[in-house]
mmCIF file of C-alpha atoms and ligand atoms in Angstrom:
data_model
loop_
_atom_site.group_PDB
_atom_site.id
_atom_site.type_symbol
_atom_site.label_atom_id
_atom_site.label_comp_id
_atom_site.label_asym_id
_atom_site.label_seq_id
_atom_site.Cartn_x
_atom_site.Cartn_y
_atom_site.Cartn_z
ATOM 1 C CA UNK A 381 -1.626 53.635 25.076
ATOM 2 C CA UNK A 382 1.336 53.030 27.447
ATOM 3 C CA UNK A 383 4.728 53.479 25.433
ATOM 4 C CA UNK A 384 7.040 52.157 27.784
ATOM 5 C CA UNK A 385 10.583 53.074 27.976
ATOM 6 C CA UNK A 386 9.882 55.015 24.806
ATOM 7 C CA UNK A 387 8.037 57.878 27.445
ATOM 8 C CA UNK A 388 11.301 59.573 28.916
ATOM 9 C CA UNK A 389 9.083 59.909 32.104
ATOM 10 C CA UNK A 390 8.529 56.326 32.534
ATOM 11 C CA UNK A 391 11.087 55.314 34.804
ATOM 12 C CA UNK A 392 11.021 58.433 36.995
ATOM 13 C CA UNK A 393 6.817 58.048 37.484
ATOM 14 C CA UNK A 394 7.278 54.638 38.499
ATOM 15 C CA UNK A 395 9.701 55.405 40.867
ATOM 16 C CA UNK A 396 7.974 58.817 42.462
ATOM 17 C CA UNK A 397 4.876 56.527 42.672
ATOM 18 C CA UNK A 398 6.868 54.360 44.975
ATOM 19 C CA UNK A 399 8.516 57.374 46.922
ATOM 20 C CA UNK A 400 5.718 59.811 47.423
ATOM 21 C CA UNK A 401 2.923 58.902 50.153
ATOM 22 C CA UNK A 402 -0.383 60.435 50.857
ATOM 23 C CA UNK A 403 -0.314 63.586 52.612
ATOM 24 C CA UNK A 404 3.276 64.431 51.567
ATOM 25 C CA UNK A 405 4.306 67.896 49.823
ATOM 26 C CA UNK A 406 5.607 68.017 46.251
ATOM 27 C CA UNK A 407 6.594 70.437 43.962
ATOM 28 C CA UNK A 408 6.185 70.669 40.202
ATOM 29 C CA UNK A 409 8.761 72.920 39.030
ATOM 30 C CA UNK A 410 7.602 73.636 35.350
ATOM 31 C CA UNK A 411 3.744 73.293 35.494
ATOM 32 C CA UNK A 412 3.478 73.559 31.806
ATOM 33 C CA UNK A 413 0.156 71.955 30.665
ATOM 34 C CA UNK A 414 -0.294 70.536 34.171
ATOM 35 C CA UNK A 415 0.146 66.834 33.387
ATOM 36 C CA UNK A 416 3.080 66.471 36.006
ATOM 37 C CA UNK A 417 1.216 68.665 38.320
ATOM 38 C CA UNK A 418 -1.834 66.487 38.212
ATOM 39 C CA UNK A 419 0.183 63.258 38.513
ATOM 40 C CA UNK A 420 1.983 64.593 41.833
ATOM 41 C CA UNK A 421 -1.646 65.812 43.448
ATOM 42 C CA UNK A 422 -3.233 62.523 42.696
ATOM 43 C CA UNK A 423 -0.267 60.760 44.700
ATOM 44 C CA UNK A 424 -0.066 63.040 47.476
ATOM 45 C CA UNK A 425 -4.265 62.842 48.034
ATOM 46 C CA UNK A 426 -6.157 65.388 49.463
ATOM 47 C CA UNK A 427 -4.250 65.710 52.463
ATOM 48 C CA UNK A 428 -0.945 66.452 50.715
ATOM 49 C CA UNK A 429 0.033 69.982 48.875
ATOM 50 C CA UNK A 430 1.369 70.185 45.549
ATOM 51 C CA UNK A 431 3.302 73.547 44.832
ATOM 52 C CA UNK A 432 3.210 74.283 41.184
ATOM 53 C CA UNK A 433 5.350 77.029 39.322
ATOM 54 C CA UNK A 434 5.539 78.405 35.848
ATOM 55 C CA UNK A 435 6.282 81.539 34.267
ATOM 56 C CA UNK A 436 3.685 81.895 31.695
ATOM 57 C CA UNK A 437 -0.028 82.762 32.461
ATOM 58 C CA UNK A 438 -1.015 80.233 29.375
ATOM 59 C CA UNK A 439 0.646 77.222 31.549
ATOM 60 C CA UNK A 440 -0.902 78.178 34.668
ATOM 61 C CA UNK A 441 -4.512 78.387 33.206
ATOM 62 C CA UNK A 442 -3.801 75.173 31.334
ATOM 63 C CA UNK A 443 -2.639 73.356 34.425
ATOM 64 C CA UNK A 444 -5.756 74.990 36.353
ATOM 65 C CA UNK A 445 -8.462 73.850 33.988
ATOM 66 C CA UNK A 446 -6.632 70.145 33.895
ATOM 67 C CA UNK A 447 -6.672 70.027 37.755
ATOM 68 C CA UNK A 448 -10.637 71.392 37.707
ATOM 69 C CA UNK A 449 -11.620 68.757 35.190
ATOM 70 C CA UNK A 450 -10.090 66.222 37.345
ATOM 71 C CA UNK A 451 -11.413 67.980 40.730
ATOM 72 C CA UNK A 452 -7.969 68.237 42.029
ATOM 73 C CA UNK A 453 -7.564 71.638 42.357
ATOM 74 C CA UNK A 454 -8.045 71.640 46.180
ATOM 75 C CA UNK A 455 -4.601 70.565 47.196
ATOM 76 C CA UNK A 456 -2.553 72.426 44.649
ATOM 77 C CA UNK A 457 -1.127 75.765 44.854
ATOM 78 C CA UNK A 458 -0.471 77.137 41.646
ATOM 79 C CA UNK A 459 2.098 79.818 41.181
ATOM 80 C CA UNK A 460 2.653 82.372 38.449
ATOM 81 C CA UNK A 461 6.555 82.899 39.086
ATOM 82 C CA UNK A 462 9.721 81.335 38.796
ATOM 83 C CA UNK A 463 10.810 78.454 40.172
ATOM 84 C CA UNK A 464 13.744 80.315 41.579
ATOM 85 C CA UNK A 465 11.521 80.985 44.352
ATOM 86 C CA UNK A 466 10.786 77.712 45.482
ATOM 87 C CA UNK A 467 13.096 78.461 48.744
ATOM 88 C CA UNK A 468 10.631 81.469 49.465
ATOM 89 C CA UNK A 469 7.541 80.036 48.587
ATOM 90 C CA UNK A 470 7.833 76.070 49.773
ATOM 91 C CA UNK A 471 8.417 74.888 53.160
ATOM 92 C CA UNK A 472 10.941 72.519 54.417
ATOM 93 C CA UNK A 473 10.446 68.970 54.001
ATOM 94 C CA UNK A 474 9.283 68.267 50.157
ATOM 95 C CA UNK A 475 9.132 64.874 49.256
ATOM 96 C CA UNK A 476 9.373 65.169 45.682
ATOM 97 C CA UNK A 477 10.275 67.906 43.296
ATOM 98 C CA UNK A 478 9.679 67.684 39.508
ATOM 99 C CA UNK A 479 11.469 69.692 36.299
ATOM 100 C CA UNK A 480 10.350 68.886 33.033
ATOM 101 C CA UNK A 481 12.672 71.519 30.944
ATOM 102 C CA UNK A 482 12.472 73.282 28.015
ATOM 103 C CA UNK A 483 9.332 74.910 26.511
ATOM 104 C CA UNK A 484 5.608 74.745 26.738
ATOM 105 C CA UNK A 485 4.194 71.773 24.211
ATOM 106 C CA UNK A 486 2.761 73.341 21.373
ATOM 107 C CA UNK A 487 3.680 76.789 22.202
ATOM 108 C CA UNK A 488 6.524 79.275 21.234
ATOM 109 C CA UNK A 489 10.038 77.631 21.757
ATOM 110 C CA UNK A 490 11.313 80.829 22.589
ATOM 111 C CA UNK A 491 10.373 80.857 26.248
ATOM 112 C CA UNK A 492 12.157 78.037 27.537
ATOM 113 C CA UNK A 493 14.232 77.234 30.945
ATOM 114 C CA UNK A 494 17.472 78.728 31.255
ATOM 115 C CA UNK A 495 20.640 77.235 33.232
ATOM 116 C CA UNK A 496 20.606 80.350 35.456
ATOM 117 C CA UNK A 497 16.986 80.176 36.772
ATOM 118 C CA UNK A 498 17.145 76.287 36.923
ATOM 119 C CA UNK A 499 20.277 75.988 38.573
ATOM 120 C CA UNK A 500 19.033 78.706 41.190
ATOM 121 C CA UNK A 501 15.886 76.669 41.357
ATOM 122 C CA UNK A 502 17.574 73.250 41.988
ATOM 123 C CA UNK A 503 19.663 74.926 45.057
ATOM 124 C CA UNK A 504 16.497 75.616 46.206
ATOM 125 C CA UNK A 505 14.950 72.536 45.919
ATOM 126 C CA UNK A 506 18.182 70.583 47.127
ATOM 127 C CA UNK A 507 17.807 72.917 50.323
ATOM 128 C CA UNK A 508 14.174 72.037 51.355
ATOM 129 C CA UNK A 509 14.194 68.595 50.289
ATOM 130 C CA UNK A 510 13.485 65.614 52.916
ATOM 131 C CA UNK A 511 15.961 63.186 53.374
ATOM 132 C CA UNK A 512 15.638 60.224 51.102
ATOM 133 C CA UNK A 513 13.079 63.003 49.013
ATOM 134 C CA UNK A 514 13.884 63.198 44.892
ATOM 135 C CA UNK A 515 14.636 65.665 42.355
ATOM 136 C CA UNK A 516 13.809 64.568 38.887
ATOM 137 C CA UNK A 517 14.869 66.522 35.698
ATOM 138 C CA UNK A 518 13.982 65.596 32.332
ATOM 139 C CA UNK A 519 16.266 67.281 30.142
ATOM 140 C CA UNK A 520 15.259 68.170 26.410
ATOM 141 C CA UNK A 521 18.773 69.121 24.356
ATOM 142 C CA UNK A 522 16.853 69.195 20.856
ATOM 143 C CA UNK A 523 15.726 73.196 21.278
ATOM 144 C CA UNK A 524 17.920 76.214 20.868
ATOM 145 C CA UNK A 525 19.383 76.570 24.171
ATOM 146 C CA UNK A 526 19.169 72.950 25.400
ATOM 147 C CA UNK A 527 22.285 72.271 24.852
ATOM 148 C CA UNK A 528 23.551 74.726 26.971
ATOM 149 C CA UNK A 529 21.364 73.640 29.740
ATOM 150 C CA UNK A 530 22.133 70.363 29.669
ATOM 151 C CA UNK A 531 25.727 71.078 29.960
ATOM 152 C CA UNK A 532 25.474 73.729 32.678
ATOM 153 C CA UNK A 533 23.043 71.257 34.610
ATOM 154 C CA UNK A 534 25.902 68.282 34.161
ATOM 155 C CA UNK A 535 28.660 70.451 35.630
ATOM 156 C CA UNK A 536 26.459 71.697 38.308
ATOM 157 C CA UNK A 537 25.069 68.059 39.389
ATOM 158 C CA UNK A 538 28.635 66.331 38.733
ATOM 159 C CA UNK A 539 29.963 68.595 41.699
ATOM 160 C CA UNK A 540 27.240 68.646 44.358
ATOM 161 C CA UNK A 541 28.697 66.720 47.444
ATOM 162 C CA UNK A 542 28.390 62.717 47.493
ATOM 163 C CA UNK A 543 27.902 62.816 50.832
ATOM 164 C CA UNK A 544 24.915 64.483 50.887
ATOM 165 C CA UNK A 545 23.061 63.628 47.545
ATOM 166 C CA UNK A 546 23.250 60.539 44.785
ATOM 167 C CA UNK A 547 22.910 61.688 41.388
ATOM 168 C CA UNK A 548 21.806 59.356 38.958
ATOM 169 C CA UNK A 549 21.237 59.706 35.153
ATOM 170 C CA UNK A 550 19.312 57.596 32.475
ATOM 171 C CA UNK A 551 20.108 58.076 28.717
ATOM 172 C CA UNK A 552 19.150 56.373 25.742
ATOM 173 C CA UNK A 553 21.881 54.811 23.797
ATOM 174 C CA UNK A 554 20.566 54.802 20.532
ATOM 175 C CA UNK A 555 18.321 57.606 19.738
ATOM 176 C CA UNK A 556 21.009 59.963 18.722
ATOM 177 C CA UNK A 557 23.208 62.850 20.683
ATOM 178 C CA UNK A 558 20.046 65.124 21.184
ATOM 179 C CA UNK A 559 17.420 62.861 22.523
ATOM 180 C CA UNK A 560 16.057 63.563 25.763
ATOM 181 C CA UNK A 561 17.370 62.124 29.079
ATOM 182 C CA UNK A 562 16.553 61.835 33.099
ATOM 183 C CA UNK A 563 18.475 62.543 36.208
ATOM 184 C CA UNK A 564 17.214 62.088 39.674
ATOM 185 C CA UNK A 565 18.581 63.312 42.814
ATOM 186 C CA UNK A 566 17.969 61.789 46.326
ATOM 187 C CA UNK A 567 19.119 63.538 49.575
ATOM 188 C CA UNK A 568 21.282 61.085 51.426
ATOM 189 C CA UNK A 569 21.780 63.645 54.230
ATOM 190 C CA UNK A 570 19.912 63.075 57.466
ATOM 191 C CA UNK A 571 18.172 65.899 58.619
ATOM 192 C CA UNK A 572 18.564 66.895 62.548
ATOM 193 C CA UNK A 573 14.888 66.559 64.061
ATOM 194 C CA UNK A 574 13.615 65.105 61.151
ATOM 195 C CA UNK A 575 11.354 61.970 61.889
ATOM 196 C CA UNK A 576 12.900 58.891 59.627
HETATM 197 C C1 SAM B 652 8.348 71.387 28.923
HETATM 198 S S1 SAM B 652 7.417 72.302 29.634
HETATM 199 C C2 SAM B 652 6.663 71.591 31.220
HETATM 200 C C3 SAM B 652 5.740 70.267 30.999
HETATM 201 C C4 SAM B 652 4.841 69.975 32.160
HETATM 202 N N1 SAM B 652 5.596 69.415 33.214
HETATM 203 C C5 SAM B 652 3.705 69.362 31.903
HETATM 204 O O1 SAM B 652 3.496 68.321 32.582
HETATM 205 O O2 SAM B 652 2.993 69.507 30.543
HETATM 206 C C6 SAM B 652 8.481 73.779 30.580
HETATM 207 C C7 SAM B 652 7.815 74.556 30.977
HETATM 208 O O3 SAM B 652 8.726 75.490 32.109
HETATM 209 C C8 SAM B 652 8.156 76.564 31.992
HETATM 210 N N2 SAM B 652 9.317 77.758 32.571
HETATM 211 C C9 SAM B 652 10.395 78.653 32.066
HETATM 212 N N3 SAM B 652 11.054 78.806 32.814
HETATM 213 C C10 SAM B 652 10.628 78.692 33.778
HETATM 214 C C11 SAM B 652 10.860 79.258 35.225
HETATM 215 N N4 SAM B 652 11.956 80.190 35.291
HETATM 216 N N5 SAM B 652 9.911 78.875 36.269
HETATM 217 C C12 SAM B 652 8.959 78.365 36.142
HETATM 218 N N6 SAM B 652 8.687 77.445 34.812
HETATM 219 C C13 SAM B 652 9.162 77.992 33.985
HETATM 220 C C14 SAM B 652 8.024 76.767 30.766
HETATM 221 O O4 SAM B 652 7.014 77.921 30.780
HETATM 222 C C15 SAM B 652 6.887 75.773 30.206
HETATM 223 O O5 SAM B 652 5.694 75.682 30.513
#
């Protein structure tokens, strides 16, 4: 059933579908159960490329299994390593990067994304992003460590240069202080030698 805006990803996935074209290069920075990786693979099609990162073997296997079920493995590079390696693994000119922070659904909430690696990954993602490319982040504050990560992210993203990037945040106003929220970042800086 379509949950509309009760689904925190509703707005960002709608926007990503309009932004991503067949043949694009995109990144899932937190593969988890593979749902976002599958979504991205479907957006870029067989001519595109998805780089999907996760530090947990269990997440990589779940993602591989989901992609196989949908016959979508061929254009996905599954990387069992930290998203802080984005600059070493991903070429320039990426159209979209998705971050879905927190812990693997249905698994231990002890293995979580952390401000240190998330911000390092974001720095890398901001670098490899194409002009007009988009980074989306879903931030969860309800688990231990979530609030610390949220505050660090807000601090970091409030201070990236406004001449190069536009940062937008989407909150629920009536769902409590620890409800999830999303952030979208668009690279507004033109890049030399890049086709429009
Ligand atoms: C909320 S889940 C992602 C959900 C996923 N996008 C999906 O569609 O099912 C967060 C994931 O981030 C992963 N993670 C934590 N730290 C990471 C890191 N440094 N690099 C890459 N993945 C990380 C966790 O293992 C977990 O699977």
